[in-house]
Amino acid sequence: MALPVTNPAAPFEVTRLSHVVVQSADLDRSRAFYEEVIGLVLTESDANTLYLRGVEERCHHSLVIRRTANTPACERIGFRVAAEDDLDRASAFFSGSGLEAEFAEEPNQGRTLRVTDPGHLALEFCAHMPTRPRELADYGSHRGAAATRIDHVQAHVREIGAAAAFYGGLGFRVSEYASEDGTEQTAFRSIFLARKGNANDIVLASNLGPRLHHLAYVVHDAATTLMKVCDLLAGRGAREQVEWGPNRHGLGYEQFLYLRDPDGHRVELLSYPYQLIDLDDGPAGWSTSNADVANLWGPPAPESWFRVASPFDGVEPEPPALRG
């Protein structure tokens, strides 16, 4: 099995991960968690929706939380494109590829193109959002981790090879990957794909899917901040929301902490990832038999980290294909 080839002439220009839309059974609890623990800024809200962003972010939101009466799920993963014309090119590309795409007027992000990728991940693309002043230097307002910006999502997918080929065709680059022996000759466990100039925007993992494994926000001074967040949750009587960490990944090298929000959605806080800009900076392979892949020291991930993830709304996950 080969890694995906990056398309240098992608049909439209994706610039970065933009936002994630998830559901909550209790918006008040969600708001308290994301404002007071993760430290996001509430840009706007109504009776059924919260719009949040990191303290470094100017765009209206990077996380949307919608009220639901059902089991909370992930609704969509959002990407930004470079310009309005890219939405039209994207629509033509998806329609020509046999993927149904439709435009929607989504509040606070302008014209939005919605599509389901070949692995049934629900995506949306937008070119514009309203902006607000950054709150990066408004230190008196910072709470919790004061998360700066959204960095990536990780998705469980049934056919990792096909999924990676799809994103490679959209211009995404592979930064790192894990396979049985650390080469392209054996089955892939995970593939990191990037657009914005650092290690990843979307991580694909072979597992029961499609499901959202986690969304990730970058924090400053991670060595101190991650411990502070654990202490904060302990003081709130919510130690069970700390799932794994603080620790340091081998694959990607970031310091990390995984938390579970009140609805069970997984959130990663991490240190700033390395840059991925030069074209001769090729993919790095890891063997799944290497104990350093997931973490360089300390206890391994709990079973829940491998097994539990958020379903996509209305989509029944399926077991992974044997070789992706």
CSV table of C-alpha atoms in Angstrom, one decimal:
chain,number,residue,atom,x,y,z
A,1,MET,CA,0.0,0.0,0.0
A,2,ALA,CA,1.4,3.4,-1.0
A,3,LEU,CA,1.1,6.7,0.8
A,4,PRO,CA,-1.1,9.2,-1.1
A,5,VAL,CA,0.5,11.4,-3.7
A,6,THR,CA,0.0,15.1,-3.0
A,7,ASN,CA,-1.8,16.8,-6.0
A,8,PRO,CA,0.2,19.9,-6.9
A,9,ALA,CA,-2.7,21.2,-9.0
A,10,ALA,CA,-5.6,20.5,-6.6
A,11,PRO,CA,-9.1,21.2,-8.0
A,12,PHE,CA,-9.6,24.0,-5.4
A,13,GLU,CA,-7.4,25.5,-2.7
A,14,VAL,CA,-8.0,24.3,0.9
A,15,THR,CA,-6.0,26.5,3.3
A,16,ARG,CA,-6.6,24.9,6.7
A,17,LEU,CA,-8.9,23.2,9.2
A,18,SER,CA,-11.5,25.8,10.0
A,19,HIS,CA,-13.9,24.5,12.6
A,20,VAL,CA,-15.8,21.6,14.0
A,21,VAL,CA,-19.5,21.3,14.7
A,22,VAL,CA,-20.6,19.0,17.6
A,23,GLN,CA,-23.7,18.4,19.5
A,24,SER,CA,-24.4,18.7,23.2
A,25,ALA,CA,-27.2,17.5,25.5
A,26,ASP,CA,-26.6,20.4,27.9
A,27,LEU,CA,-25.3,23.7,26.5
A,28,ASP,CA,-24.7,25.2,29.9
A,29,ARG,CA,-22.4,22.4,30.9
A,30,SER,CA,-20.6,22.6,27.5
A,31,ARG,CA,-20.2,26.4,27.8
A,32,ALA,CA,-18.7,26.1,31.2
A,33,PHE,CA,-16.2,23.4,30.1
A,34,TYR,CA,-15.1,25.2,27.0
A,35,GLU,CA,-14.9,28.7,28.5
A,36,GLU,CA,-13.5,27.8,31.9
A,37,VAL,CA,-11.4,24.8,31.3
A,38,ILE,CA,-10.3,24.9,27.6
A,39,GLY,CA,-10.3,28.7,27.8
A,40,LEU,CA,-12.1,29.5,24.5
A,41,VAL,CA,-13.9,32.8,23.9
A,42,LEU,CA,-17.6,32.8,23.4
A,43,THR,CA,-18.2,34.9,20.3
A,44,GLU,CA,-21.9,34.5,20.1
A,45,SER,CA,-24.7,32.3,21.4
A,46,ASP,CA,-28.5,31.7,21.2
A,47,ALA,CA,-30.9,29.3,22.8
A,48,ASN,CA,-29.6,26.3,20.8
A,49,THR,CA,-26.0,27.2,19.6
A,50,LEU,CA,-22.7,28.3,21.0
A,51,TYR,CA,-20.0,29.8,18.8
A,52,LEU,CA,-16.5,29.7,20.3
A,53,ARG,CA,-12.9,30.6,19.2
A,54,GLY,CA,-9.4,30.5,20.6
A,55,VAL,CA,-7.8,33.6,22.1
A,56,GLU,CA,-5.5,33.9,19.0
A,57,GLU,CA,-8.3,33.5,16.5
A,58,ARG,CA,-10.0,36.4,14.8
A,59,CYS,CA,-12.5,34.4,12.8
A,60,HIS,CA,-15.9,34.1,14.3
A,61,HIS,CA,-15.6,30.5,15.5
A,62,SER,CA,-13.6,27.4,15.4
A,63,LEU,CA,-16.0,25.4,17.4
A,64,VAL,CA,-19.8,25.3,17.1
A,65,ILE,CA,-21.9,23.4,19.7
A,66,ARG,CA,-25.5,22.7,19.0
A,67,ARG,CA,-28.2,21.5,21.4
A,68,THR,CA,-29.6,18.0,20.7
A,69,ALA,CA,-32.2,15.8,22.3
A,70,ASN,CA,-30.5,12.7,21.0
A,71,THR,CA,-27.1,11.1,21.7
A,72,PRO,CA,-24.5,13.9,21.1
A,73,ALA,CA,-22.6,13.4,17.8
A,74,CYS,CA,-20.3,15.3,15.5
A,75,GLU,CA,-22.2,17.1,12.7
A,76,ARG,CA,-19.4,18.3,10.5
A,77,ILE,CA,-15.7,19.0,10.1
A,78,GLY,CA,-15.1,22.4,8.4
A,79,PHE,CA,-12.3,23.6,6.2
A,80,ARG,CA,-11.4,27.0,4.8
A,81,VAL,CA,-10.8,27.6,1.2
A,82,ALA,CA,-8.8,30.5,-0.2
A,83,ALA,CA,-11.5,32.4,-2.1
A,84,GLU,CA,-15.2,32.4,-3.0
A,85,ASP,CA,-14.4,31.0,-6.4
A,86,ASP,CA,-12.9,27.9,-4.8
A,87,LEU,CA,-16.3,27.0,-3.5
A,88,ASP,CA,-17.6,26.8,-7.0
A,89,ARG,CA,-14.6,24.8,-8.2
A,90,ALA,CA,-15.1,22.5,-5.2
A,91,SER,CA,-18.8,22.0,-6.1
A,92,ALA,CA,-17.9,21.1,-9.6
A,93,PHE,CA,-15.2,18.7,-8.5
A,94,PHE,CA,-17.3,16.9,-6.0
A,95,SER,CA,-20.3,16.6,-8.4
A,96,GLY,CA,-18.0,15.3,-11.1
A,97,SER,CA,-16.6,12.7,-8.7
A,98,GLY,CA,-20.0,11.4,-7.9
A,99,LEU,CA,-20.2,13.0,-4.4
A,100,GLU,CA,-23.4,15.0,-3.8
A,101,ALA,CA,-22.5,18.6,-2.7
A,102,GLU,CA,-24.9,21.3,-1.8
A,103,PHE,CA,-24.7,24.9,-0.8
A,104,ALA,CA,-26.1,26.1,2.5
A,105,GLU,CA,-26.4,29.5,4.2
A,106,GLU,CA,-24.8,28.9,7.5
A,107,PRO,CA,-24.9,31.7,10.1
A,108,ASN,CA,-21.6,33.5,10.7
A,109,GLN,CA,-19.6,31.9,7.9
A,110,GLY,CA,-21.2,32.9,4.6
A,111,ARG,CA,-21.8,30.6,1.7
A,112,THR,CA,-21.0,27.1,2.8
A,113,LEU,CA,-20.5,23.9,0.7
A,114,ARG,CA,-21.5,20.7,2.3
A,115,VAL,CA,-20.3,17.3,1.1
A,116,THR,CA,-19.7,13.8,2.5
A,117,ASP,CA,-16.3,12.4,1.6
A,118,PRO,CA,-15.9,8.8,0.2
A,119,GLY,CA,-15.5,7.4,3.7
A,120,HIS,CA,-18.7,9.2,4.9
A,121,LEU,CA,-17.0,11.9,6.9
A,122,ALA,CA,-19.3,14.9,6.9
A,123,LEU,CA,-17.4,18.0,5.6
A,124,GLU,CA,-18.2,21.6,4.9
A,125,PHE,CA,-16.1,24.3,3.2
A,126,CYS,CA,-16.3,28.1,3.6
A,127,ALA,CA,-14.3,31.0,2.3
A,128,HIS,CA,-15.3,33.8,4.8
A,129,MET,CA,-16.3,34.4,8.3
A,130,PRO,CA,-16.9,37.7,10.3
A,131,THR,CA,-13.9,38.7,12.4
A,132,ARG,CA,-13.5,39.9,16.0
A,133,PRO,CA,-10.4,41.3,17.7
A,134,ARG,CA,-7.9,38.8,19.0
A,135,GLU,CA,-7.9,38.3,22.7
A,136,LEU,CA,-4.4,37.0,22.8
A,137,ALA,CA,-3.0,39.9,24.7
A,138,ASP,CA,-6.1,40.5,26.9
A,139,TYR,CA,-4.5,38.5,29.7
A,140,GLY,CA,-7.0,39.5,32.3
A,141,SER,CA,-9.8,37.7,30.4
A,142,HIS,CA,-7.9,34.4,29.9
A,143,ARG,CA,-9.3,31.4,31.7
A,144,GLY,CA,-8.3,27.8,31.9
A,145,ALA,CA,-5.9,26.7,29.2
A,146,ALA,CA,-6.5,29.9,27.2
A,147,ALA,CA,-6.4,27.7,24.1
A,148,THR,CA,-5.0,29.8,21.2
A,149,ARG,CA,-6.3,28.2,18.0
A,150,ILE,CA,-7.7,25.0,16.5
A,151,ASP,CA,-5.0,22.9,15.1
A,152,HIS,CA,-6.3,19.5,13.8
A,153,VAL,CA,-8.9,16.8,14.0
A,154,GLN,CA,-8.4,13.1,14.1
A,155,ALA,CA,-11.0,10.9,12.5
A,156,HIS,CA,-11.5,7.1,12.6
A,157,VAL,CA,-12.0,5.8,9.1
A,158,ARG,CA,-12.8,2.4,7.7
A,159,GLU,CA,-10.6,2.5,4.6
A,160,ILE,CA,-7.5,4.5,5.5
A,161,GLY,CA,-5.8,4.2,2.1
A,162,ALA,CA,-8.8,5.4,0.2
A,163,ALA,CA,-9.4,8.2,2.6
A,164,ALA,CA,-5.8,9.4,2.5
A,165,ALA,CA,-5.9,9.3,-1.3
A,166,PHE,CA,-8.9,11.5,-1.3
A,167,TYR,CA,-7.2,14.2,0.8
A,168,GLY,CA,-4.0,13.8,-1.1
A,169,GLY,CA,-6.0,14.6,-4.2
A,170,LEU,CA,-7.1,17.9,-2.6
A,171,GLY,CA,-3.5,18.9,-2.0
A,172,PHE,CA,-2.9,17.6,1.5
A,173,ARG,CA,0.7,16.5,2.3
A,174,VAL,CA,1.6,13.5,4.5
A,175,SER,CA,3.9,14.6,7.4
A,176,GLU,CA,4.1,11.3,9.3
A,177,TYR,CA,2.5,7.9,9.4
A,178,ALA,CA,2.4,4.7,11.4
A,179,SER,CA,2.3,1.2,9.8
A,180,GLU,CA,3.2,-2.3,11.0
A,181,ASP,CA,6.9,-1.9,10.2
A,182,GLY,CA,7.2,1.9,9.6
A,183,THR,CA,7.2,1.6,5.8
A,184,GLU,CA,4.6,1.8,3.0
A,185,GLN,CA,4.8,-2.0,2.5
A,186,THR,CA,2.6,-2.9,5.5
A,187,ALA,CA,-0.9,-1.8,6.7
A,188,PHE,CA,-1.3,1.8,7.9
A,189,ARG,CA,-2.5,2.5,11.4
A,190,SER,CA,-2.5,6.3,11.0
A,191,ILE,CA,-1.7,9.0,8.5
A,192,PHE,CA,-1.1,12.7,9.3
A,193,LEU,CA,-2.1,15.1,6.5
A,194,ALA,CA,-1.4,18.8,6.4
A,195,ARG,CA,-2.4,22.0,4.5
A,196,LYS,CA,-1.6,25.0,6.6
A,197,GLY,CA,2.2,24.6,7.0
A,198,ASN,CA,2.6,22.5,10.1
A,199,ALA,CA,2.4,18.8,10.9
A,200,ASN,CA,-1.3,18.2,10.4
A,201,ASP,CA,-4.8,19.5,9.8
A,202,ILE,CA,-6.5,16.0,9.7
A,203,VAL,CA,-5.2,12.7,11.1
A,204,LEU,CA,-6.7,9.5,9.7
A,205,ALA,CA,-6.7,6.4,11.9
A,206,SER,CA,-7.8,2.9,10.8
A,207,ASN,CA,-10.7,2.0,13.2
A,208,LEU,CA,-14.4,1.6,13.4
A,209,GLY,CA,-15.6,4.5,11.4
A,210,PRO,CA,-16.4,7.1,10.4
A,211,ARG,CA,-16.1,8.7,13.9
A,212,LEU,CA,-14.5,11.9,15.3
A,213,HIS,CA,-11.7,10.8,17.6
A,214,HIS,CA,-10.7,14.3,18.7
A,215,LEU,CA,-10.4,18.0,18.0
A,216,ALA,CA,-7.2,19.7,19.1
A,217,TYR,CA,-6.3,23.2,20.3
A,218,VAL,CA,-2.8,24.6,20.7
A,219,VAL,CA,-1.8,26.2,24.0
A,220,HIS,CA,1.1,28.4,25.0
A,221,ASP,CA,3.6,27.2,27.6
A,222,ALA,CA,2.3,23.6,27.4
A,223,ALA,CA,4.5,22.2,30.2
A,224,THR,CA,2.8,24.5,32.7
A,225,THR,CA,-0.6,24.9,31.1
A,226,LEU,CA,-1.4,21.2,30.8
A,227,MET,CA,-0.7,20.6,34.5
A,228,LYS,CA,-2.8,23.7,35.4
A,229,VAL,CA,-5.7,22.2,33.5
A,230,CYS,CA,-5.5,18.9,35.4
A,231,ASP,CA,-5.4,20.8,38.7
A,232,LEU,CA,-8.3,22.9,37.6
A,233,LEU,CA,-10.4,19.8,36.8
A,234,ALA,CA,-9.5,18.1,40.0
A,235,GLY,CA,-10.5,21.2,41.9
A,236,ARG,CA,-13.9,21.2,40.1
A,237,GLY,CA,-14.5,17.6,41.1
A,238,ALA,CA,-14.1,16.4,37.5
A,239,ARG,CA,-10.9,14.4,37.5
A,240,GLU,CA,-12.6,11.7,35.4
A,241,GLN,CA,-12.5,14.2,32.4
A,242,VAL,CA,-8.8,13.8,32.3
A,243,GLU,CA,-8.3,10.8,30.0
A,244,TRP,CA,-4.6,10.7,29.2
A,245,GLY,CA,-1.6,12.9,29.8
A,246,PRO,CA,0.1,15.2,30.3
A,247,ASN,CA,2.7,13.4,28.1
A,248,ARG,CA,4.6,13.8,24.9
A,249,HIS,CA,3.9,12.1,21.6
A,250,GLY,CA,6.5,10.3,19.6
A,251,LEU,CA,4.7,10.7,16.3
A,252,GLY,CA,4.4,14.5,16.0
A,253,TYR,CA,6.5,15.2,19.2
A,254,GLU,CA,3.9,17.6,20.8
A,255,GLN,CA,3.3,17.7,24.5
A,256,PHE,CA,-0.4,16.7,24.9
A,257,LEU,CA,-3.3,16.2,27.2
A,258,TYR,CA,-6.6,14.5,26.3
A,259,LEU,CA,-9.8,15.5,28.0
A,260,ARG,CA,-13.4,14.4,27.6
A,261,ASP,CA,-16.1,17.2,27.5
A,262,PRO,CA,-19.4,16.8,29.4
A,263,ASP,CA,-20.9,15.0,26.3
A,264,GLY,CA,-17.9,12.6,25.9
A,265,HIS,CA,-16.3,14.4,22.9
A,266,ARG,CA,-12.6,14.2,23.1
A,267,VAL,CA,-10.4,17.4,23.1
A,268,GLU,CA,-6.7,17.5,22.9
A,269,LEU,CA,-4.6,20.3,24.2
A,270,LEU,CA,-1.1,20.4,22.7
A,271,SER,CA,2.1,22.4,22.3
A,272,TYR,CA,2.8,24.1,18.9
A,273,PRO,CA,3.5,21.5,16.2
A,274,TYR,CA,6.6,21.8,14.0
A,275,GLN,CA,6.5,23.5,10.6
A,276,LEU,CA,6.1,21.6,7.4
A,277,ILE,CA,6.8,23.9,4.5
A,278,ASP,CA,9.7,22.8,2.3
A,279,LEU,CA,8.8,20.2,-0.3
A,280,ASP,CA,11.8,18.1,0.4
A,281,ASP,CA,10.6,17.6,4.0
A,282,GLY,CA,9.2,14.1,3.3
A,283,PRO,CA,7.0,11.8,5.3
A,284,ALA,CA,8.4,10.2,8.5
A,285,GLY,CA,7.3,6.6,9.1
A,286,TRP,CA,6.9,4.9,12.5
A,287,SER,CA,6.5,1.2,13.3
A,288,THR,CA,3.5,0.4,15.4
A,289,SER,CA,5.8,-2.0,17.4
A,290,ASN,CA,7.8,1.0,18.5
A,291,ALA,CA,6.6,1.9,22.0
A,292,ASP,CA,7.5,5.6,21.4
A,293,VAL,CA,4.9,6.1,18.6
A,294,ALA,CA,2.0,7.3,20.9
A,295,ASN,CA,4.1,8.6,23.8
A,296,LEU,CA,7.8,8.9,24.7
A,297,TRP,CA,7.4,8.1,28.4
A,298,GLY,CA,4.9,7.3,31.0
A,299,PRO,CA,2.0,4.9,30.8
A,300,PRO,CA,0.4,4.0,27.5
A,301,ALA,CA,-3.0,5.3,26.3
A,302,PRO,CA,-6.0,3.9,28.2
A,303,GLU,CA,-8.2,1.5,26.3
A,304,SER,CA,-10.9,4.2,25.9
A,305,TRP,CA,-8.5,6.3,23.8
A,306,PHE,CA,-8.4,3.5,21.1
A,307,ARG,CA,-12.0,2.4,21.5
A,308,VAL,CA,-14.2,5.4,22.1
A,309,ALA,CA,-15.0,8.2,19.6
A,310,SER,CA,-17.9,10.4,18.6
A,311,PRO,CA,-20.1,9.2,15.8
A,312,PHE,CA,-21.2,11.4,12.9
A,313,ASP,CA,-24.8,12.4,13.1
A,314,GLY,CA,-27.0,9.8,11.3
A,315,VAL,CA,-24.0,7.7,10.1
A,316,GLU,CA,-23.6,4.1,11.3
A,317,PRO,CA,-19.8,3.3,11.8
A,318,GLU,CA,-18.4,0.1,10.2
A,319,PRO,CA,-15.4,-2.0,11.2
A,320,PRO,CA,-12.1,-1.1,9.4
A,321,ALA,CA,-11.1,-2.9,6.2
A,322,LEU,CA,-8.3,-5.4,6.8
A,323,ARG,CA,-5.7,-3.3,4.9
A,324,GLY,CA,-7.3,0.1,4.7
